[in-house]
């Protein structure tokens, strides 16, 4: 193969890989190293991965902890201050928090949260304290369903489902799905209110 043909071939392959990833902007979440084997992922590789995805690290020193409802931490791991990354997807803003062991740097919890797009990323508005219209609700519901489908493809049906009564005139409710397989725990929830919406996905092992 001539040099020019080689370059053309490589560009075609790279374009194909990039296009396939762009077809599903959340495909990276379900890669084995971030899902089934997430406890083998270290914080250094997670940071490199976020940089490749074009994320921005949030560096302000805001102290917060992970609620035991999301991660019981039954083994009593000493968790370092989480690394937090933000980036805008096609229609929503994504925040990813990595909670990791301060001893070996291994990831213990990956916490994803989708909200309105971020003002400090490419000029998008981050003010979620506004009236939510029907079109935005559809965006959140579509994202939620896509994430749920991805988890079902990996783990099968949810082991626990909590669906609150939906009311066309009252937007305050939460839907939650949970999966448990071996030592892997996955929680997916969507929150609606008359001021803002959000989706949370939490992945951890024991």
Short mmCIF file of C-alpha atoms in Angstrom, two decimals, residues 63-201:
data_model
loop_
_atom_site.label_atom_id
_atom_site.label_comp_id
_atom_site.label_asym_id
_atom_site.label_seq_id
_atom_site.Cartn_x
_atom_site.Cartn_y
_atom_site.Cartn_z
CA UNK A 63 -16.58 20.55 49.98
CA UNK A 64 -19.20 17.86 49.48
CA UNK A 65 -19.60 14.22 50.35
CA UNK A 66 -21.34 11.25 48.74
CA UNK A 67 -24.56 10.30 50.49
CA UNK A 68 -24.64 6.76 51.91
CA UNK A 69 -27.82 6.21 49.93
CA UNK A 70 -25.70 6.29 46.78
CA UNK A 71 -22.64 4.51 48.20
CA UNK A 72 -22.77 2.73 51.58
CA UNK A 73 -18.95 2.24 51.63
CA UNK A 74 -19.33 -0.89 53.73
CA UNK A 75 -15.60 -1.61 53.49
CA UNK A 76 -14.73 1.79 54.96
CA UNK A 77 -12.49 3.03 52.13
CA UNK A 78 -10.86 6.39 52.71
CA UNK A 79 -12.08 8.47 49.79
CA UNK A 80 -10.11 11.41 48.43
CA UNK A 81 -11.78 14.67 47.40
CA UNK A 82 -13.54 13.79 44.12
CA UNK A 83 -12.38 14.88 40.71
CA UNK A 84 -15.23 16.71 38.95
CA UNK A 85 -15.53 17.25 35.20
CA UNK A 86 -18.07 19.14 33.10
CA UNK A 87 -18.83 19.15 29.41
CA UNK A 88 -21.71 19.91 27.13
CA UNK A 89 -23.31 17.14 25.16
CA UNK A 90 -25.65 17.74 22.24
CA UNK A 91 -28.65 18.84 24.31
CA UNK A 92 -27.66 18.68 27.98
CA UNK A 93 -24.72 19.43 30.24
CA UNK A 94 -22.95 16.47 31.88
CA UNK A 95 -21.10 16.52 35.21
CA UNK A 96 -19.01 13.48 36.11
CA UNK A 97 -17.67 12.98 39.64
CA UNK A 98 -14.98 10.39 40.39
CA UNK A 99 -14.75 9.24 44.00
CA UNK A 100 -11.56 7.27 44.52
CA UNK A 101 -9.43 5.70 47.22
CA UNK A 102 -6.79 8.01 48.65
CA UNK A 103 -4.52 4.99 49.18
CA UNK A 104 -4.25 3.52 45.68
CA UNK A 105 -6.19 5.91 43.43
CA UNK A 106 -8.69 3.26 42.34
CA UNK A 107 -12.18 4.50 41.46
CA UNK A 108 -14.91 3.48 43.91
CA UNK A 109 -17.86 5.47 42.55
CA UNK A 110 -18.64 7.19 39.24
CA UNK A 111 -21.42 9.74 39.62
CA UNK A 112 -22.98 11.21 36.46
CA UNK A 113 -25.43 14.11 36.49
CA UNK A 114 -27.21 15.68 33.53
CA UNK A 115 -28.65 19.20 33.74
CA UNK A 116 -29.03 22.23 31.51
CA UNK A 117 -25.92 23.19 29.57
CA UNK A 118 -23.19 25.05 31.45
CA UNK A 119 -22.64 28.80 31.07
CA UNK A 120 -18.88 28.45 31.53
CA UNK A 121 -18.59 25.90 28.74
CA UNK A 122 -18.86 27.50 25.28
CA UNK A 123 -21.27 30.14 26.55
CA UNK A 124 -24.23 27.88 27.36
CA UNK A 125 -26.68 28.91 30.05
CA UNK A 126 -26.50 26.99 33.34
CA UNK A 127 -29.41 28.68 35.11
CA UNK A 128 -31.72 25.79 35.97
CA UNK A 129 -34.03 27.97 38.06
CA UNK A 130 -36.49 28.61 35.27
CA UNK A 131 -39.81 27.31 34.11
CA UNK A 132 -39.36 23.97 32.37
CA UNK A 133 -41.33 23.59 29.16
CA UNK A 134 -42.63 20.39 27.59
CA UNK A 135 -39.90 20.24 24.93
CA UNK A 136 -37.19 20.19 27.60
CA UNK A 137 -38.99 17.44 29.49
CA UNK A 138 -38.92 15.38 26.29
CA UNK A 139 -35.16 15.91 26.04
CA UNK A 140 -34.64 14.62 29.57
CA UNK A 141 -36.98 11.68 29.06
CA UNK A 142 -35.19 10.71 25.84
CA UNK A 143 -31.81 10.83 27.59
CA UNK A 144 -33.16 8.82 30.53
CA UNK A 145 -34.61 6.13 28.25
CA UNK A 146 -31.37 5.86 26.26
CA UNK A 147 -29.37 5.39 29.46
CA UNK A 148 -31.85 2.84 30.77
CA UNK A 149 -31.63 0.90 27.51
CA UNK A 150 -27.83 0.87 27.72
CA UNK A 151 -27.94 -0.51 31.26
CA UNK A 152 -30.55 -3.16 30.37
CA UNK A 153 -28.33 -4.31 27.49
CA UNK A 154 -25.56 -4.86 30.03
CA UNK A 155 -27.40 -6.10 33.11
CA UNK A 156 -30.92 -7.09 32.06
CA UNK A 157 -34.09 -5.96 33.81
CA UNK A 158 -33.87 -3.65 36.83
CA UNK A 159 -33.96 -5.36 40.22
CA UNK A 160 -35.87 -2.49 41.81
CA UNK A 161 -38.14 0.17 40.28
CA UNK A 162 -39.80 3.15 41.96
CA UNK A 163 -42.13 5.20 39.75
CA UNK A 164 -43.90 8.17 41.28
CA UNK A 165 -47.28 9.25 39.96
CA UNK A 166 -46.94 11.60 37.01
CA UNK A 167 -49.21 14.60 36.82
CA UNK A 168 -49.42 16.94 33.83
CA UNK A 169 -49.86 19.95 36.09
CA UNK A 170 -47.41 19.05 38.88
CA UNK A 171 -43.82 18.33 37.86
CA UNK A 172 -42.42 17.32 41.26
CA UNK A 173 -41.64 13.62 41.13
CA UNK A 174 -38.75 11.16 40.90
CA UNK A 175 -38.43 7.91 38.94
CA UNK A 176 -35.68 5.50 40.02
CA UNK A 177 -34.32 2.22 38.66
CA UNK A 178 -31.71 0.07 40.35
CA UNK A 179 -29.67 -2.89 39.15
CA UNK A 180 -27.56 -5.30 41.20
CA UNK A 181 -25.45 -7.98 39.57
CA UNK A 182 -22.72 -9.77 41.50
CA UNK A 183 -20.99 -6.85 43.27
CA UNK A 184 -21.96 -4.20 40.71
CA UNK A 185 -24.57 -1.62 41.73
CA UNK A 186 -26.19 0.81 39.31
CA UNK A 187 -28.77 3.47 40.14
CA UNK A 188 -30.53 5.61 37.52
CA UNK A 189 -32.98 8.35 38.51
CA UNK A 190 -34.76 11.26 36.87
CA UNK A 191 -36.07 14.22 38.84
CA UNK A 192 -38.75 16.59 37.61
CA UNK A 193 -39.82 19.81 39.28
CA UNK A 194 -41.40 23.08 38.21
CA UNK A 195 -37.99 24.76 38.41
CA UNK A 196 -35.53 22.24 36.97
CA UNK A 197 -34.90 18.68 35.81
CA UNK A 198 -31.93 16.42 36.31
CA UNK A 199 -30.80 12.84 35.70
CA UNK A 200 -28.40 10.96 37.93
CA UNK A 201 -26.52 7.75 37.21
#
